[in-house]
Coordinates of C-alpha atoms in Angstrom, one line a residue:
M1 CA 0.1 0.0 -0.1
R2 CA 1.6 3.3 -1.1
G3 CA 0.7 6.4 0.6
G4 CA 2.0 9.3 2.8
I5 CA 1.6 12.6 4.3
A6 CA 1.9 16.0 2.6
K7 CA 2.1 19.4 4.2
K8 CA 0.4 22.3 2.2
G9 CA 0.7 25.6 3.9
N10 CA 0.1 25.0 7.7
N11 CA -2.1 21.9 7.3
Y12 CA -1.3 18.0 6.9
Y13 CA -3.1 16.0 4.2
V14 CA -3.1 12.3 3.8
Y15 CA -3.0 10.5 0.5
L16 CA -3.3 6.8 -0.6
W17 CA -3.0 5.1 -4.0
I18 CA -6.3 3.3 -4.4
G19 CA -7.1 1.5 -7.6
G20 CA -4.2 3.2 -9.5
K21 CA -5.5 6.8 -8.4
K22 CA -4.2 9.1 -5.6
K23 CA -7.0 9.7 -3.1
W24 CA -6.5 12.6 -0.7
F25 CA -8.0 12.7 2.7
S26 CA -8.2 16.0 5.0
G27 CA -8.9 16.3 8.6
A28 CA -5.5 16.3 10.4
G29 CA -5.2 19.9 10.4
H30 CA -2.0 21.3 11.9
S31 CA -1.1 18.0 13.7
K32 CA 1.4 15.6 11.9
R33 CA 0.5 13.0 14.6
K34 CA -3.1 13.1 13.6
A35 CA -2.2 12.7 10.1
E36 CA -0.3 9.6 10.8
M37 CA -3.3 8.3 12.5
I38 CA -5.6 8.9 9.7
L39 CA -3.1 7.3 7.3
N40 CA -2.9 4.1 9.4
E41 CA -6.9 4.0 9.7
K42 CA -7.4 4.5 6.0
A43 CA -4.6 1.9 5.1
V44 CA -6.3 -0.7 7.4
E45 CA -9.6 0.1 5.9
V46 CA -8.3 -0.5 2.3
Q47 CA -6.4 -3.7 3.3
N48 CA -9.7 -5.1 5.1
G49 CA -12.0 -4.2 2.3
T50 CA -14.1 -1.9 4.5
Y51 CA -13.0 1.4 2.6
Q52 CA -15.9 2.8 0.6
E53 CA -15.4 5.7 -1.7
I54 CA -17.7 8.6 -1.3
K55 CA -19.5 9.3 -4.5
K56 CA -21.7 12.3 -5.4
I57 CA -25.2 11.8 -6.3
R58 CA -28.3 13.8 -6.8
L59 CA -30.8 14.2 -4.1
S60 CA -33.5 12.4 -6.0
E61 CA -31.2 9.4 -6.5
F62 CA -30.4 9.3 -2.9
G63 CA -34.2 9.3 -2.2
T64 CA -34.8 6.5 -4.4
L65 CA -32.0 4.5 -2.8
W66 CA -33.2 5.4 0.7
L67 CA -36.8 4.4 -0.2
E68 CA -35.6 1.0 -1.6
S69 CA -33.0 0.1 1.0
Y70 CA -34.1 1.7 4.3
A71 CA -37.8 2.7 4.2
K72 CA -39.0 -0.6 3.0
T73 CA -37.2 -2.7 5.6
K74 CA -37.5 -0.1 8.6
T75 CA -41.1 0.9 8.4
K76 CA -44.3 -1.2 8.8
S77 CA -46.2 0.8 6.1
L78 CA -44.7 2.7 3.4
S79 CA -46.0 6.1 3.9
V80 CA -43.4 8.0 1.7
N81 CA -44.5 8.6 -1.8
R82 CA -42.0 8.9 -4.7
S83 CA -43.4 12.4 -5.5
H84 CA -42.2 13.5 -2.1
L85 CA -38.7 12.5 -3.0
S86 CA -38.3 14.6 -6.0
P87 CA -40.5 17.7 -6.0
A88 CA -38.4 19.3 -8.6
D89 CA -39.8 16.9 -11.1
N90 CA -43.5 17.8 -10.2
C91 CA -43.5 21.5 -10.0
R92 CA -42.7 24.4 -12.1
C93 CA -40.6 27.3 -10.8
Q94 CA -40.1 30.7 -12.1
M95 CA -37.4 33.4 -11.5
N96 CA -38.0 37.0 -11.8
K97 CA -35.1 38.7 -13.2
G98 CA -36.0 42.1 -11.7
L99 CA -35.2 40.8 -8.1

């Protein structure tokens, strides 16, 4: 596992090579010791297979995923309608240029 710690300005950042790409992690701030701890934690996660990359998705996509994975298993009766999850698809909005 290749990785390391880089100092940019007054802050420390952690990087790891995952799947041929360099992934950066923040959160260490001014502490090199905290950066070393983050590096070790992330390296262990990658080696154990528990590391999950955070991906950006739209709110409507998240709502559909939540509805399918959480709401159906955790609620007795499904009271959430799909139209509540993506209101932008169901309404028309206008913007006044003068304001």
